[in-house]
Amino acid sequence: MTDTGSLLEGAVPWPAAFAERYRAEGLWTGETLDGMLRRNAAADPDRTALVCGERRLTHAELDARVDSLACGLRQRLRPLDRIVVQLPNRMELVELLFACFRASVIPVMALPGHRRVDLEHFVRQTDARALATVGRWAGFDHAGLARVLRGDLESLEHLFVVSEEGGDGFDSLRAGGAGLPPADATQVALLQLSGGSTGTPKLIPRTHDDYLFSVRRSAELCGLGPSSVYLVALPGTHNFPLSSAGILGALWAGGTVVLCPRPDPSTAFGLIDREGVTITGVVPPLARAWLAAAPAGGLSSLEVLQVGGAKLDPELATELVEGFGCTLQQVFGMAEGLVCYTRLGDSPGVVLETQGRPMCEADELRVVDANGDPVPDGEVGDLQTRGPYTIRGYYRAPEHDRSAFTADGFYRTGDRVRLRPDGNLVVEGRSKEQVSRGGEKIAPVEVEAHLRTFPGVRDAAVVGVPDRVLGERLCAVLVVEGEPQIRRPALVRHLRDRGVAEFKMPDRIAFVDALPTTKVGKTDRRALERQLRHPATGGTP
Ligand code: OOB
């Protein structure tokens, strides 16, 4: 085992009594995320592990390529160094993540839509020594941005750039040598991102033990086995497609992962058909887009369609079951840990109307009122949770932890839920200040700060307005000097120039004379949301 010593500095451990219990109950097994590759390579070497365009790797080939990449990483980076990974859905993403696990280098899971503001924050927050990204992707020059970051950020020594020509972007990184010893399962394996409600996203340290437990349990209850074929339709670094059960779940089960470069129906359906995909996971807006394009007979190989990341309304759920003729699974999860699923054999009443139940008995759930006291059975309250794969604290954020966790270690999810007598949860809303635009999470305060720098803007608030397609859209409410003349394109250009992530761009602008405030003088976003639903306010679409 690679001795990486005590837990990564800045990560918060589970109390010893809980860790012992999770081990004694067989939840934390000591297996590592990359260990599963060795097992598969030995058990079923010739089965296909990865498919990306015309390229295919067997389990044995994947294991060998991860070895050479891990050795290459080790020549450049030390154990527990951090590397920001911003790669779209292509083979190199999966290879690099496993190589990081094998080399005990810690990947920070950026999304392709992140731009300078977030990437810079990830590097600074983690003192990352490396950034892995793609040359150009979806019209954006990622390599150019990476070079700027390396110039500006002292810790950043290495850029690993995969070229857009296909080929093998990491060839120059590979090295020979003896395989590395297995990583330490108690150690942090990766840093996930929180959706954030207080500004820039917080980082979430997940250990091999806790993450792999959630992957294994998820794979079991998604019915995954060696003949399963998982399509990665959402960005592969996100917790849902990565681990619920996702890429890691399919590989854990000895199955096949098919990388989908773009989630549009024709690309996705083409791959489902060609590769005999059996399971995939999507967010509700994508489910709706797929449904509109669904072929008459459904998608013949698809057995399970997972929908999660944002609330799925029962009408769309019903249409999905009819349109695709496969089993629907609702997934309510969070990068901090807890993931709830409806089970494959659940009745339609559960599958269509609830967000499922926790994956294991060791997940502790509390539904509480504003004072933190449990609400009467069946009533709506704030969800708090603690368990074998829910973190006890964010990475290097003790200040924030004081409000995000209770004294007894429960994570305040910020979700308003109702617990049904049958044990299933219904998500009714949220108490956290966050907008979920098609499942992508945005912290209003971050965007507001950027909006206030636009010439002529005196004050700004960002709120979510209900939207049939995306669930919510982002509305920027502005207080301006003089006549409201600001137009959306100019505002978006301004935010882009400042390096704000693409998915945080306002969809709409509205103008008010003054922002409503709460009793303590903070912007009252709820009041604004109500106001926007009854638009006496002026605004541009
Ligand atoms: C997933 O993870 P995150 O970290 O991007 O976002 C977590 C938040 C939850 O707290 C909740 O507010 C919302 O996203 N959410 C849902 C939901 N799934 C997530 N709200 C209503 N219904 C659902 N089904 O989004 C995530 C992580 C792992 C698996 C699935 C989703």
PDB file of C-alpha atoms in Angstrom, residues 117-261:
ATOM      1  CA  VAL A 117     -13.212  32.394 -12.028  1.00  0.00           C
ATOM      2  CA  ASP A 118     -13.935  28.840 -10.927  1.00  0.00           C
ATOM      3  CA  LEU A 119     -10.736  27.239 -12.237  1.00  0.00           C
ATOM      4  CA  GLU A 120      -8.638  29.873 -10.526  1.00  0.00           C
ATOM      5  CA  HIS A 121     -10.545  29.288  -7.312  1.00  0.00           C
ATOM      6  CA  PHE A 122      -9.970  25.519  -7.525  1.00  0.00           C
ATOM      7  CA  VAL A 123      -6.241  25.989  -8.071  1.00  0.00           C
ATOM      8  CA  ARG A 124      -5.878  28.519  -5.268  1.00  0.00           C
ATOM      9  CA  GLN A 125      -8.064  26.639  -2.824  1.00  0.00           C
ATOM     10  CA  THR A 126      -6.137  23.389  -3.321  1.00  0.00           C
ATOM     11  CA  ASP A 127      -2.665  24.716  -4.273  1.00  0.00           C
ATOM     12  CA  ALA A 128      -3.027  22.469  -7.313  1.00  0.00           C
ATOM     13  CA  ARG A 129       0.257  21.720  -9.084  1.00  0.00           C
ATOM     14  CA  ALA A 130      -1.351  20.559 -12.310  1.00  0.00           C
ATOM     15  CA  LEU A 131      -4.286  21.237 -14.585  1.00  0.00           C
ATOM     16  CA  ALA A 132      -5.521  18.740 -17.164  1.00  0.00           C
ATOM     17  CA  THR A 133      -7.723  20.093 -19.893  1.00  0.00           C
ATOM     18  CA  VAL A 134      -8.587  19.889 -23.554  1.00  0.00           C
ATOM     19  CA  GLY A 135      -7.329  22.099 -26.413  1.00  0.00           C
ATOM     20  CA  ARG A 136     -10.505  23.546 -27.875  1.00  0.00           C
ATOM     21  CA  TRP A 137     -13.908  22.290 -26.902  1.00  0.00           C
ATOM     22  CA  ALA A 138     -17.345  23.526 -27.924  1.00  0.00           C
ATOM     23  CA  GLY A 139     -15.809  26.656 -29.397  1.00  0.00           C
ATOM     24  CA  PHE A 140     -13.750  27.592 -26.333  1.00  0.00           C
ATOM     25  CA  ASP A 141      -9.959  27.720 -26.175  1.00  0.00           C
ATOM     26  CA  HIS A 142      -9.347  25.796 -22.927  1.00  0.00           C
ATOM     27  CA  ALA A 143      -5.626  25.448 -23.576  1.00  0.00           C
ATOM     28  CA  GLY A 144      -5.304  29.221 -23.966  1.00  0.00           C
ATOM     29  CA  LEU A 145      -7.033  29.786 -20.641  1.00  0.00           C
ATOM     30  CA  ALA A 146      -4.854  27.124 -19.021  1.00  0.00           C
ATOM     31  CA  ARG A 147      -1.715  28.967 -20.152  1.00  0.00           C
ATOM     32  CA  VAL A 148      -3.016  32.220 -18.694  1.00  0.00           C
ATOM     33  CA  LEU A 149      -3.721  30.459 -15.409  1.00  0.00           C
ATOM     34  CA  ARG A 150      -0.269  28.937 -15.305  1.00  0.00           C
ATOM     35  CA  GLY A 151       1.216  32.402 -15.770  1.00  0.00           C
ATOM     36  CA  ASP A 152      -0.887  33.830 -12.958  1.00  0.00           C
ATOM     37  CA  LEU A 153      -0.926  31.076 -10.375  1.00  0.00           C
ATOM     38  CA  GLU A 154       2.261  30.187  -8.626  1.00  0.00           C
ATOM     39  CA  SER A 155       1.404  26.639  -7.549  1.00  0.00           C
ATOM     40  CA  LEU A 156       0.474  25.574 -11.087  1.00  0.00           C
ATOM     41  CA  GLU A 157       3.556  23.934 -12.617  1.00  0.00           C
ATOM     42  CA  HIS A 158       2.109  21.426 -15.080  1.00  0.00           C
ATOM     43  CA  LEU A 159      -0.436  21.644 -17.874  1.00  0.00           C
ATOM     44  CA  PHE A 160      -1.601  18.395 -19.427  1.00  0.00           C
ATOM     45  CA  VAL A 161      -3.520  19.243 -22.588  1.00  0.00           C
ATOM     46  CA  VAL A 162      -5.378  16.718 -24.703  1.00  0.00           C
ATOM     47  CA  SER A 163      -5.441  17.859 -28.306  1.00  0.00           C
ATOM     48  CA  GLU A 164      -8.709  18.076 -30.173  1.00  0.00           C
ATOM     49  CA  GLU A 165      -7.498  15.874 -33.013  1.00  0.00           C
ATOM     50  CA  GLY A 166      -8.499  12.731 -31.176  1.00  0.00           C
ATOM     51  CA  GLY A 167      -5.423  10.536 -30.952  1.00  0.00           C
ATOM     52  CA  ASP A 168      -3.987   9.955 -27.545  1.00  0.00           C
ATOM     53  CA  GLY A 169      -3.541  13.233 -25.773  1.00  0.00           C
ATOM     54  CA  PHE A 170      -1.562  11.785 -22.912  1.00  0.00           C
ATOM     55  CA  ASP A 171       1.057   9.763 -24.800  1.00  0.00           C
ATOM     56  CA  SER A 172       3.857  12.091 -23.836  1.00  0.00           C
ATOM     57  CA  LEU A 173       2.916  11.714 -20.187  1.00  0.00           C
ATOM     58  CA  ARG A 174       3.188   7.945 -20.054  1.00  0.00           C
ATOM     59  CA  ALA A 175       6.081   6.149 -18.429  1.00  0.00           C
ATOM     60  CA  GLY A 176       7.134   2.567 -18.002  1.00  0.00           C
ATOM     61  CA  GLY A 177       8.209   0.961 -14.797  1.00  0.00           C
ATOM     62  CA  ALA A 178       6.870  -1.356 -12.181  1.00  0.00           C
ATOM     63  CA  GLY A 179       3.166  -0.939 -11.375  1.00  0.00           C
ATOM     64  CA  LEU A 180       2.548   1.285  -8.411  1.00  0.00           C
ATOM     65  CA  PRO A 181       1.460  -0.218  -5.099  1.00  0.00           C
ATOM     66  CA  PRO A 182      -2.264   0.118  -4.325  1.00  0.00           C
ATOM     67  CA  ALA A 183      -3.431   3.425  -2.879  1.00  0.00           C
ATOM     68  CA  ASP A 184      -4.517   3.833   0.742  1.00  0.00           C
ATOM     69  CA  ALA A 185      -8.289   3.287   0.969  1.00  0.00           C
ATOM     70  CA  THR A 186      -8.683   5.548   4.006  1.00  0.00           C
ATOM     71  CA  GLN A 187      -7.159   8.462   2.109  1.00  0.00           C
ATOM     72  CA  VAL A 188      -8.958  11.182   0.117  1.00  0.00           C
ATOM     73  CA  ALA A 189      -9.324   9.958  -3.468  1.00  0.00           C
ATOM     74  CA  LEU A 190     -10.908  12.990  -5.112  1.00  0.00           C
ATOM     75  CA  LEU A 191     -12.324  16.449  -4.503  1.00  0.00           C
ATOM     76  CA  GLN A 192     -15.896  16.820  -5.733  1.00  0.00           C
ATOM     77  CA  LEU A 193     -17.604  20.203  -6.151  1.00  0.00           C
ATOM     78  CA  SER A 194     -20.531  21.439  -4.190  1.00  0.00           C
ATOM     79  CA  GLY A 195     -23.236  23.370  -6.032  1.00  0.00           C
ATOM     80  CA  GLY A 196     -22.541  26.202  -3.627  1.00  0.00           C
ATOM     81  CA  SER A 197     -24.835  28.729  -2.055  1.00  0.00           C
ATOM     82  CA  THR A 198     -22.259  31.067  -0.568  1.00  0.00           C
ATOM     83  CA  GLY A 199     -20.205  32.057  -3.595  1.00  0.00           C
ATOM     84  CA  THR A 200     -17.548  29.989  -5.236  1.00  0.00           C
ATOM     85  CA  PRO A 201     -18.124  26.227  -4.979  1.00  0.00           C
ATOM     86  CA  LYS A 202     -16.825  24.398  -1.929  1.00  0.00           C
ATOM     87  CA  LEU A 203     -14.677  21.309  -2.385  1.00  0.00           C
ATOM     88  CA  ILE A 204     -15.776  17.946  -1.088  1.00  0.00           C
ATOM     89  CA  PRO A 205     -13.143  15.429  -0.001  1.00  0.00           C
ATOM     90  CA  ARG A 206     -14.248  11.865  -0.739  1.00  0.00           C
ATOM     91  CA  THR A 207     -12.172   8.915   0.411  1.00  0.00           C
ATOM     92  CA  HIS A 208     -11.726   5.627  -1.462  1.00  0.00           C
ATOM     93  CA  ASP A 209     -13.566   3.840   1.361  1.00  0.00           C
ATOM     94  CA  ASP A 210     -16.618   6.080   1.372  1.00  0.00           C
ATOM     95  CA  TYR A 211     -16.873   6.718  -2.374  1.00  0.00           C
ATOM     96  CA  LEU A 212     -16.386   3.102  -3.339  1.00  0.00           C
ATOM     97  CA  PHE A 213     -19.002   2.021  -0.843  1.00  0.00           C
ATOM     98  CA  SER A 214     -21.540   4.344  -2.486  1.00  0.00           C
ATOM     99  CA  VAL A 215     -20.475   3.123  -5.943  1.00  0.00           C
ATOM    100  CA  ARG A 216     -20.786  -0.558  -5.000  1.00  0.00           C
ATOM    101  CA  ARG A 217     -24.135  -0.167  -3.301  1.00  0.00           C
ATOM    102  CA  SER A 218     -25.420   1.950  -6.209  1.00  0.00           C
ATOM    103  CA  ALA A 219     -24.254  -0.622  -8.758  1.00  0.00           C
ATOM    104  CA  GLU A 220     -26.055  -3.342  -6.826  1.00  0.00           C
ATOM    105  CA  LEU A 221     -29.348  -1.542  -6.672  1.00  0.00           C
ATOM    106  CA  CYS A 222     -29.114  -0.452 -10.316  1.00  0.00           C
ATOM    107  CA  GLY A 223     -28.746  -4.129 -11.170  1.00  0.00           C
ATOM    108  CA  LEU A 224     -25.348  -3.679 -12.870  1.00  0.00           C
ATOM    109  CA  GLY A 225     -23.276  -6.677 -13.976  1.00  0.00           C
ATOM    110  CA  PRO A 226     -20.677  -7.596 -16.613  1.00  0.00           C
ATOM    111  CA  SER A 227     -23.222  -7.305 -19.423  1.00  0.00           C
ATOM    112  CA  SER A 228     -24.301  -3.793 -18.410  1.00  0.00           C
ATOM    113  CA  VAL A 229     -23.437  -0.945 -20.771  1.00  0.00           C
ATOM    114  CA  TYR A 230     -23.578   2.568 -19.254  1.00  0.00           C
ATOM    115  CA  LEU A 231     -23.820   5.668 -21.457  1.00  0.00           C
ATOM    116  CA  VAL A 232     -22.129   8.777 -19.978  1.00  0.00           C
ATOM    117  CA  ALA A 233     -24.490  11.478 -21.244  1.00  0.00           C
ATOM    118  CA  LEU A 234     -23.903  14.113 -18.521  1.00  0.00           C
ATOM    119  CA  PRO A 235     -20.445  15.617 -17.859  1.00  0.00           C
ATOM    120  CA  GLY A 236     -18.465  12.661 -16.513  1.00  0.00           C
ATOM    121  CA  THR A 237     -16.828  14.437 -13.562  1.00  0.00           C
ATOM    122  CA  HIS A 238     -20.196  15.202 -11.949  1.00  0.00           C
ATOM    123  CA  ASN A 239     -21.089  12.949  -9.047  1.00  0.00           C
ATOM    124  CA  PHE A 240     -24.226  11.545 -10.708  1.00  0.00           C
ATOM    125  CA  PRO A 241     -22.682  10.106 -13.917  1.00  0.00           C
ATOM    126  CA  LEU A 242     -19.426   9.317 -12.130  1.00  0.00           C
ATOM    127  CA  SER A 243     -20.690   7.376  -9.144  1.00  0.00           C
ATOM    128  CA  SER A 244     -24.464   6.926  -9.012  1.00  0.00           C
ATOM    129  CA  ALA A 245     -23.814   4.238 -10.239  1.00  0.00           C
ATOM    130  CA  GLY A 246     -22.350   5.731 -13.392  1.00  0.00           C
ATOM    131  CA  ILE A 247     -18.876   5.231 -14.801  1.00  0.00           C
ATOM    132  CA  LEU A 248     -17.403   3.797 -11.621  1.00  0.00           C
ATOM    133  CA  GLY A 249     -20.432   1.592 -10.940  1.00  0.00           C
ATOM    134  CA  ALA A 250     -20.422   0.060 -14.411  1.00  0.00           C
ATOM    135  CA  LEU A 251     -16.680  -0.631 -14.245  1.00  0.00           C
ATOM    136  CA  TRP A 252     -16.956  -1.970 -10.691  1.00  0.00           C
ATOM    137  CA  ALA A 253     -19.494  -4.475 -11.990  1.00  0.00           C
ATOM    138  CA  GLY A 254     -17.134  -5.480 -14.809  1.00  0.00           C
ATOM    139  CA  GLY A 255     -19.346  -3.838 -17.436  1.00  0.00           C
ATOM    140  CA  THR A 256     -18.790  -1.341 -20.248  1.00  0.00           C
ATOM    141  CA  VAL A 257     -18.779   2.453 -20.279  1.00  0.00           C
ATOM    142  CA  VAL A 258     -19.677   4.346 -23.463  1.00  0.00           C
ATOM    143  CA  LEU A 259     -18.637   8.001 -23.552  1.00  0.00           C
ATOM    144  CA  CYS A 260     -21.103  10.370 -25.180  1.00  0.00           C
ATOM    145  CA  PRO A 261     -19.364  13.559 -26.336  1.00  0.00           C
TER     146      PRO A 261
END
